[in-house]
Amino acid sequence: MVERFAILLVALDPTRGSELQKTRPCVVVSPSEINVRLRTVVIAPITSNVKNYPTRITIDQKNVRGSIALDQIRAIDKIRIVAKIGSLDERLAMIVADRLVEFFHY
């Protein structure tokens, strides 16, 4: 099962335009209860290009460093998942959850 806030290595290619590309770490942001039922999951890619955007969250956990790009979230088929490489710690998971609420607030 793919759990929310897991860090996965995901093959994002092919992409278009300004979408983040290549095989890279991504954070699962869709709920675990949904992930178990669907063939897709919603992820936020992690980029090494750190920018001071309100939609970017710095991550520095074990072998994963960079920015979680909430402005680049997308649904992917589980077939794109290469491996699970970790999970967000509880503090960072709460920051991501809070930032997503702010991002989608209207």
XYZ file of N, CA and C in Angstrom, residues 22-88:
201
model
N 12.320 13.820 -15.028
C 13.306 12.816 -14.628
C 12.763 11.925 -13.507
N 13.565 10.970 -13.125
C 13.249 10.129 -11.976
C 13.766 10.854 -10.749
N 12.862 11.102 -9.799
C 13.215 11.921 -8.636
C 12.359 11.521 -7.440
N 12.788 11.913 -6.243
C 11.963 11.677 -5.060
C 10.696 12.530 -5.119
N 9.605 11.963 -4.626
C 8.316 12.658 -4.567
C 7.634 12.284 -3.257
N 6.808 13.194 -2.749
C 6.045 12.950 -1.530
C 4.602 12.650 -1.916
N 4.044 11.588 -1.365
C 2.641 11.253 -1.596
C 1.786 12.177 -0.740
N 0.841 12.885 -1.373
C -0.034 13.797 -0.631
C -1.486 13.324 -0.616
N -1.827 12.323 -1.392
C -3.193 11.792 -1.369
C -3.359 10.868 -0.159
N -4.596 10.772 0.373
C -4.837 9.965 1.569
C -4.602 8.472 1.333
N -4.055 7.808 2.329
C -3.802 6.370 2.250
C -5.072 5.594 1.927
N -6.212 6.036 2.485
C -7.487 5.348 2.270
C -7.898 5.371 0.798
N -7.522 6.425 0.088
C -7.809 6.534 -1.345
C -6.761 5.757 -2.139
N -5.511 5.850 -1.722
C -4.415 5.205 -2.449
C -4.595 3.698 -2.566
N -5.195 3.085 -1.553
C -5.386 1.639 -1.568
C -6.439 1.226 -2.603
N -7.330 2.136 -2.978
C -8.434 1.807 -3.883
C -8.179 2.176 -5.346
N -7.283 3.124 -5.574
C -7.060 3.615 -6.934
C -5.717 3.150 -7.486
N -5.594 3.180 -8.799
C -4.320 2.854 -9.454
C -3.415 4.078 -9.548
N -3.913 5.219 -9.077
C -3.140 6.453 -9.103
C -2.932 6.974 -7.685
N -1.899 7.798 -7.532
C -1.656 8.526 -6.289
C -1.311 9.958 -6.666
N -1.531 10.874 -5.744
C -1.182 12.275 -5.966
C 0.136 12.540 -5.248
N 1.083 13.103 -5.996
C 2.431 13.325 -5.459
C 2.845 14.782 -5.634
N 3.813 15.173 -4.818
C 4.495 16.461 -4.974
C 5.967 16.142 -5.188
N 6.515 16.504 -6.345
C 7.926 16.214 -6.616
C 8.856 16.984 -5.677
N 10.032 16.436 -5.464
C 11.076 17.108 -4.694
C 12.150 17.546 -5.680
N 12.532 18.815 -5.591
C 13.535 19.368 -6.490
C 14.748 19.842 -5.703
N 15.912 19.746 -6.315
C 17.127 20.268 -5.677
C 17.267 21.766 -5.915
N 16.430 22.314 -6.795
C 16.427 23.743 -7.112
C 15.589 24.471 -6.053
N 16.226 24.874 -4.975
C 15.524 25.480 -3.838
C 15.176 26.929 -4.160
N 13.879 27.238 -4.086
C 13.398 28.605 -4.305
C 12.536 29.014 -3.125
N 12.526 30.293 -2.826
C 11.768 30.810 -1.696
C 10.338 31.133 -2.129
N 9.590 30.101 -2.503
C 8.182 30.253 -2.872
C 7.327 29.762 -1.707
N 6.138 30.336 -1.522
C 5.269 29.836 -0.452
C 4.794 28.405 -0.696
N 4.904 27.938 -1.929
C 4.479 26.580 -2.269
C 5.626 25.575 -2.222
N 6.781 25.990 -1.733
C 7.941 25.101 -1.629
C 8.300 24.920 -0.156
N 8.563 23.686 0.226
C 8.903 23.357 1.609
C 10.261 22.660 1.620
N 11.183 23.208 2.377
C 12.525 22.636 2.454
C 12.489 21.291 3.174
N 13.187 20.329 2.583
C 13.317 19.005 3.193
C 14.800 18.679 3.309
N 15.185 18.177 4.483
C 16.562 17.737 4.729
C 16.474 16.525 5.652
N 16.155 15.388 5.061
C 15.974 14.143 5.804
C 16.864 13.071 5.215
N 17.734 12.521 5.998
C 18.611 11.428 5.587
C 19.173 11.670 4.203
N 18.727 10.909 3.197
C 19.290 11.035 1.848
C 18.435 11.886 0.915
N 17.476 12.656 1.457
C 16.600 13.495 0.629
C 16.748 14.947 1.059
N 17.262 15.765 0.137
C 17.440 17.193 0.413
C 16.913 17.982 -0.768
N 16.279 19.118 -0.480
C 15.765 19.984 -1.538
C 14.496 20.673 -1.110
N 13.567 20.823 -2.069
C 12.278 21.470 -1.807
C 11.145 20.595 -2.312
N 10.133 20.431 -1.469
C 8.906 19.761 -1.896
C 8.112 20.800 -2.671
N 7.832 20.523 -3.932
C 7.195 21.495 -4.834
C 5.682 21.276 -4.875
N 4.968 21.922 -3.947
C 3.513 21.779 -3.916
C 2.847 22.433 -5.120
N 3.562 23.335 -5.797
C 3.025 23.952 -7.008
C 3.145 23.017 -8.215
N 3.705 21.833 -8.020
C 3.876 20.863 -9.108
C 3.154 19.542 -8.819
N 2.163 19.559 -7.914
C 1.478 18.308 -7.589
C 0.770 17.754 -8.816
N 0.701 16.426 -8.864
C 0.035 15.754 -9.987
C -0.331 14.325 -9.594
N -1.274 13.776 -10.317
C -1.614 12.364 -10.153
C -0.700 11.545 -11.055
N -0.239 10.438 -10.532
C 0.577 9.519 -11.334
C 0.008 8.109 -11.192
N 0.193 7.296 -12.207
C -0.137 5.882 -12.102
C 0.932 5.218 -11.235
N 0.532 4.259 -10.437
C 1.480 3.578 -9.550
C 2.592 2.866 -10.317
N 2.388 2.611 -11.593
C 3.425 1.969 -12.407
C 4.684 2.836 -12.504
N 4.555 4.154 -12.268
C 5.708 5.063 -12.310
C 6.584 4.972 -11.058
N 6.096 4.329 -10.007
C 6.845 4.236 -8.752
C 8.001 3.252 -8.924
N 9.208 3.743 -8.662
C 10.413 2.916 -8.764
C 10.698 2.236 -7.425
N 10.610 3.000 -6.328
C 10.913 2.458 -5.003
C 10.426 3.414 -3.926
N 10.183 2.862 -2.740
C 9.935 3.699 -1.570
C 11.290 3.958 -0.933
N 11.576 5.240 -0.661
C 12.886 5.572 -0.093
C 12.790 6.196 1.295
N 11.571 6.340 1.822
C 11.424 6.894 3.158
C 10.036 7.434 3.394
N 9.905 8.206 4.457
C 8.662 8.878 4.825
C 9.012 10.209 5.472
N 8.106 11.170 5.352
C 8.311 12.441 6.042
C 8.207 12.223 7.538
